């Protein structure tokens, strides 16, 4: 039989209506003569279009096909207990208490690296730097720049190791329990390190002096020190000195509380005549970090920026540069004259 041929009924064939339409009894796509391509037969609910078999119900009493767990997914997706061993799913997270020793170890390593190469905290044990620094203050010291060849400059507050003999007559305070723990991990200096903190007044090549009743003079320039020395202190009335020529690679240091500071003035009988070698300097104190009520930076006072202060120390520089430039010129002229004479 050809596709679309009549099924033998005499009634005229009707065109199938759109889905949702009604058909007379005995006619339409499901009746005799139907081609089987119409919408769902109203007399056979659930039969699909085109004569396909109806949807197969779940074989396990309502569970979707292929879903053995009853949730419509695989065991790995459902994350049921005990599935890790069967299916190789996600591993259980490590306990916090098992990770804690690792975290502590990493923190200690970082603290030691920071203390060794970057910044270290120091406690102020005396009154020699009042009022800039008071007893019990905690300062942070920059230890990074010296690794790149930076040297102490005039006006900076620096921490340095005992050059030898400076602390022999002074008693070292016993550290408390907190300082003992912090020094053990590198967050605080050990009391055995014998460190001091003073202000740099002169550097290598400078000439420094101070007469009773006068001011500290560096390279012929008097220093105006009212902004940082302890109120009521005199620049050097308790111990005048100089003039002293500071050797290259060394510094002359003084406390801001001049009448309560055993600084360079009081150690001129030792090697170096009271000066400190640059390689003894731990670093520059840059900020008062504790207590928070005294938080402050430690900049270089303006008196050390006055024009001509470093003139004496650098007076030889222009002459050296001129000589370096003149030598090639002289050699070139001599060679030119010799060539012209031949």
Tab-separated table of N, CA and C in Angstrom, residues 166-250:
chain	number	residue	atom	x	y	z
A	166	UNK	N	82.708	48.807	76.527
A	166	UNK	CA	81.715	49.838	76.782
A	166	UNK	C	80.737	49.422	77.875
A	167	UNK	N	80.436	48.153	77.967
A	167	UNK	CA	79.419	47.673	78.908
A	167	UNK	C	80.002	46.893	80.080
A	168	UNK	N	81.311	46.882	80.204
A	168	UNK	CA	81.914	46.110	81.290
A	168	UNK	C	81.521	46.638	82.658
A	169	UNK	N	81.367	47.955	82.776
A	169	UNK	CA	81.038	48.543	84.072
A	169	UNK	C	79.544	48.654	84.313
A	170	UNK	N	78.728	48.190	83.347
A	170	UNK	CA	77.288	48.297	83.486
A	170	UNK	C	76.687	46.914	83.688
A	171	UNK	N	75.732	46.828	84.579
A	171	UNK	CA	75.057	45.559	84.826
A	171	UNK	C	73.978	45.349	83.774
A	172	UNK	N	73.899	44.111	83.276
A	172	UNK	CA	72.897	43.770	82.277
A	172	UNK	C	71.640	43.297	82.991
A	173	UNK	N	70.478	43.903	82.729
A	173	UNK	CA	69.263	43.489	83.418
A	173	UNK	C	68.867	42.063	83.056
A	174	UNK	N	68.326	41.359	84.037
A	174	UNK	CA	67.887	39.996	83.798
A	174	UNK	C	66.631	40.004	82.922
A	175	UNK	N	66.618	39.213	81.850
A	175	UNK	CA	65.431	39.194	80.988
A	175	UNK	C	64.275	38.490	81.675
A	176	UNK	N	63.056	38.951	81.381
A	176	UNK	CA	61.882	38.274	81.908
A	176	UNK	C	61.550	37.053	81.058
A	177	UNK	N	60.502	36.327	81.448
A	177	UNK	CA	60.159	35.082	80.753
A	177	UNK	C	59.778	35.341	79.298
A	178	UNK	N	59.034	36.432	79.049
A	178	UNK	CA	58.620	36.734	77.683
A	178	UNK	C	59.821	37.045	76.803
A	179	UNK	N	60.759	37.866	77.308
A	179	UNK	CA	61.938	38.196	76.516
A	179	UNK	C	62.792	36.963	76.269
A	180	UNK	N	62.848	36.048	77.216
A	180	UNK	CA	63.619	34.819	77.025
A	180	UNK	C	63.057	33.995	75.885
A	181	UNK	N	61.720	33.880	75.839
A	181	UNK	CA	61.082	33.097	74.772
A	181	UNK	C	61.257	33.782	73.431
A	182	UNK	N	61.023	35.103	73.402
A	182	UNK	CA	61.137	35.820	72.132
A	182	UNK	C	62.568	35.858	71.611
A	183	UNK	N	63.545	35.971	72.491
A	183	UNK	CA	64.941	35.963	72.048
A	183	UNK	C	65.338	34.590	71.535
A	184	UNK	N	64.721	33.529	72.067
A	184	UNK	CA	65.040	32.176	71.612
A	184	UNK	C	64.607	31.943	70.173
A	185	UNK	N	63.532	32.608	69.743
A	185	UNK	CA	63.052	32.429	68.379
A	185	UNK	C	63.456	33.590	67.475
A	186	UNK	N	64.231	34.536	68.009
A	186	UNK	CA	64.778	35.605	67.181
A	186	UNK	C	63.940	36.850	67.077
A	187	UNK	N	62.853	36.958	67.854
A	187	UNK	CA	62.028	38.154	67.795
A	187	UNK	C	62.498	39.245	68.744
A	188	UNK	N	63.373	38.910	69.670
A	188	UNK	CA	63.973	39.873	70.580
A	188	UNK	C	65.455	39.556	70.710
A	189	UNK	N	66.299	40.571	70.925
A	189	UNK	CA	67.726	40.292	71.076
A	189	UNK	C	68.011	39.610	72.403
A	190	UNK	N	69.038	38.812	72.414
A	190	UNK	CA	69.449	38.172	73.655
A	190	UNK	C	70.201	39.169	74.526
A	191	UNK	N	70.037	39.032	75.831
A	191	UNK	CA	70.751	39.917	76.755
A	191	UNK	C	72.254	39.718	76.666
A	192	UNK	N	72.676	38.569	76.148
A	192	UNK	CA	74.100	38.275	76.032
A	192	UNK	C	74.744	38.961	74.834
A	193	UNK	N	73.932	39.540	73.938
A	193	UNK	CA	74.486	40.162	72.745
A	193	UNK	C	75.168	41.494	73.047
A	194	UNK	N	74.843	42.126	74.188
A	194	UNK	CA	75.504	43.358	74.598
A	194	UNK	C	75.429	44.449	73.525
A	195	UNK	N	74.206	44.860	73.224
A	195	UNK	CA	73.985	45.901	72.223
A	195	UNK	C	73.741	47.243	72.879
A	196	UNK	N	74.068	48.309	72.157
A	196	UNK	CA	73.833	49.675	72.611
A	196	UNK	C	73.081	50.435	71.532
A	197	UNK	N	72.458	51.547	71.939
A	197	UNK	CA	71.739	52.385	70.980
A	197	UNK	C	72.117	53.844	71.247
A	198	UNK	N	72.596	54.537	70.205
A	198	UNK	CA	73.019	55.940	70.312
A	198	UNK	C	72.703	56.638	68.990
A	199	UNK	N	72.964	57.949	68.974
A	199	UNK	CA	72.775	58.736	67.753
A	199	UNK	C	74.127	58.990	67.100
A	200	UNK	N	74.171	58.838	65.791
A	200	UNK	CA	75.400	59.104	65.033
A	200	UNK	C	75.583	60.618	64.916
A	201	UNK	N	76.715	61.110	65.397
A	201	UNK	CA	77.008	62.547	65.325
A	201	UNK	C	77.977	62.857	64.189
A	202	UNK	N	78.931	61.984	63.967
A	202	UNK	CA	79.925	62.200	62.903
A	202	UNK	C	80.282	60.849	62.285
A	203	UNK	N	80.692	60.882	61.025
A	203	UNK	CA	81.068	59.664	60.298
A	203	UNK	C	82.524	59.768	59.855
A	204	UNK	N	82.996	58.721	59.220
A	204	UNK	CA	84.390	58.678	58.793
A	204	UNK	C	84.795	59.880	57.948
A	205	UNK	N	85.906	60.491	58.313
A	205	UNK	CA	86.402	61.670	57.607
A	205	UNK	C	85.990	62.977	58.250
A	206	UNK	N	85.009	62.950	59.163
A	206	UNK	CA	84.560	64.175	59.844
A	206	UNK	C	85.506	64.544	60.983
A	207	UNK	N	85.482	65.821	61.327
A	207	UNK	CA	86.160	66.320	62.515
A	207	UNK	C	85.102	66.848	63.467
A	208	UNK	N	85.089	66.316	64.693
A	208	UNK	CA	84.044	66.655	65.645
A	208	UNK	C	84.669	67.159	66.940
A	209	UNK	N	84.016	68.128	67.592
A	209	UNK	CA	84.527	68.691	68.839
A	209	UNK	C	83.387	69.340	69.603
A	210	UNK	N	83.635	69.608	70.877
A	210	UNK	CA	82.652	70.313	71.707
A	210	UNK	C	83.360	70.897	72.919
A	211	UNK	N	83.229	72.203	73.145
A	211	UNK	CA	83.829	72.871	74.289
A	211	UNK	C	82.776	73.113	75.362
A	212	UNK	N	83.215	73.178	76.596
A	212	UNK	CA	82.302	73.424	77.706
A	212	UNK	C	81.539	74.734	77.469
A	213	UNK	N	80.232	74.664	77.609
A	213	UNK	CA	79.391	75.828	77.381
A	213	UNK	C	79.061	76.072	75.925
A	214	UNK	N	79.630	75.291	75.042
A	214	UNK	CA	79.390	75.478	73.613
A	214	UNK	C	78.547	74.367	73.007
A	215	UNK	N	78.512	74.350	71.693
A	215	UNK	CA	77.752	73.353	70.951
A	215	UNK	C	78.680	72.312	70.346
A	216	UNK	N	78.103	71.194	69.959
A	216	UNK	CA	78.856	70.191	69.203
A	216	UNK	C	79.092	70.751	67.810
A	217	UNK	N	80.349	70.665	67.362
A	217	UNK	CA	80.721	71.205	66.059
A	217	UNK	C	81.223	70.070	65.186
A	218	UNK	N	80.644	69.962	63.973
A	218	UNK	CA	81.040	68.930	63.009
A	218	UNK	C	81.512	69.638	61.745
A	219	UNK	N	82.758	69.421	61.392
A	219	UNK	CA	83.348	70.027	60.203
A	219	UNK	C	83.148	71.546	60.186
A	220	UNK	N	83.286	72.138	61.381
A	220	UNK	CA	83.174	73.582	61.490
A	220	UNK	C	81.753	74.099	61.590
A	221	UNK	N	80.749	73.242	61.548
A	221	UNK	CA	79.356	73.659	61.606
A	221	UNK	C	78.763	73.283	62.969
A	222	UNK	N	78.316	74.261	63.762
A	222	UNK	CA	77.678	73.934	65.049
A	222	UNK	C	76.306	73.304	64.834
A	223	UNK	N	75.983	72.348	65.678
A	223	UNK	CA	74.706	71.638	65.571
A	223	UNK	C	73.676	72.263	66.510
A	224	UNK	N	72.487	72.477	65.986
A	224	UNK	CA	71.370	72.958	66.794
A	224	UNK	C	70.597	71.725	67.273
A	225	UNK	N	70.808	71.314	68.524
A	225	UNK	CA	70.325	70.028	69.005
A	225	UNK	C	69.097	70.103	69.915
A	226	UNK	N	68.480	71.270	70.003
A	226	UNK	CA	67.342	71.417	70.912
A	226	UNK	C	66.188	70.469	70.596
A	227	UNK	N	66.077	70.033	69.351
A	227	UNK	CA	64.927	69.215	68.955
A	227	UNK	C	65.007	67.791	69.459
A	228	UNK	N	66.207	67.325	69.883
A	228	UNK	CA	66.288	65.925	70.277
A	228	UNK	C	67.019	65.663	71.593
A	229	UNK	N	67.854	66.580	72.099
A	229	UNK	CA	68.509	66.266	73.368
A	229	UNK	C	67.533	66.496	74.529
A	230	UNK	N	67.802	65.795	75.616
A	230	UNK	CA	66.912	65.820	76.772
A	230	UNK	C	66.808	67.248	77.319
A	231	UNK	N	65.586	67.716	77.610
A	231	UNK	CA	65.431	69.088	78.128
A	231	UNK	C	66.257	69.301	79.392
A	232	UNK	N	67.012	70.365	79.396
A	232	UNK	CA	67.875	70.676	80.531
A	232	UNK	C	69.287	70.169	80.364
A	233	UNK	N	69.526	69.283	79.371
A	233	UNK	CA	70.883	68.789	79.132
A	233	UNK	C	71.695	69.835	78.384
A	234	UNK	N	73.003	69.783	78.576
A	234	UNK	CA	73.927	70.606	77.800
A	234	UNK	C	74.600	69.711	76.776
A	235	UNK	N	75.076	70.266	75.664
A	235	UNK	CA	75.688	69.442	74.635
A	235	UNK	C	76.861	68.613	75.134
A	236	UNK	N	77.716	69.179	76.026
A	236	UNK	CA	78.894	68.407	76.440
A	236	UNK	C	79.550	68.935	77.705
A	237	UNK	N	78.829	69.709	78.527
A	237	UNK	CA	79.471	70.333	79.689
A	237	UNK	C	80.037	69.297	80.655
A	238	UNK	N	79.433	68.130	80.716
A	238	UNK	CA	79.932	67.107	81.630
A	238	UNK	C	81.196	66.445	81.105
A	239	UNK	N	81.411	66.481	79.778
A	239	UNK	CA	82.580	65.823	79.183
A	239	UNK	C	82.924	66.483	77.857
A	240	UNK	N	83.617	67.631	77.873
A	240	UNK	CA	84.064	68.243	76.607
A	240	UNK	C	85.053	67.323	75.894
A	241	UNK	N	85.202	67.521	74.590
A	241	UNK	CA	86.109	66.652	73.832
A	241	UNK	C	86.541	67.344	72.538
A	242	UNK	N	87.567	66.766	71.952
A	242	UNK	CA	88.003	67.138	70.610
A	242	UNK	C	88.934	68.348	70.538
A	243	UNK	N	89.256	68.681	69.298
A	243	UNK	CA	88.720	68.078	68.057
A	243	UNK	C	89.265	66.661	67.796
A	244	UNK	N	88.413	65.830	67.245
A	244	UNK	CA	88.746	64.439	66.941
A	244	UNK	C	88.441	64.187	65.471
A	245	UNK	N	89.413	63.597	64.792
A	245	UNK	CA	89.228	63.192	63.407
A	245	UNK	C	88.725	61.748	63.399
A	246	UNK	N	87.516	61.552	62.891
A	246	UNK	CA	86.921	60.210	62.876
A	246	UNK	C	87.542	59.406	61.740
A	247	UNK	N	88.132	58.242	62.038
A	247	UNK	CA	88.739	57.433	60.975
A	247	UNK	C	87.691	56.931	59.980
A	248	UNK	N	88.130	56.653	58.777
A	248	UNK	CA	87.229	56.098	57.762
A	248	UNK	C	86.691	54.744	58.233
A	249	UNK	N	85.426	54.521	57.931
A	249	UNK	CA	84.810	53.260	58.310
A	249	UNK	C	84.369	53.204	59.756
A	250	UNK	N	84.339	54.362	60.437
A	250	UNK	CA	83.944	54.396	61.838
A	250	UNK	C	82.992	55.566	62.070
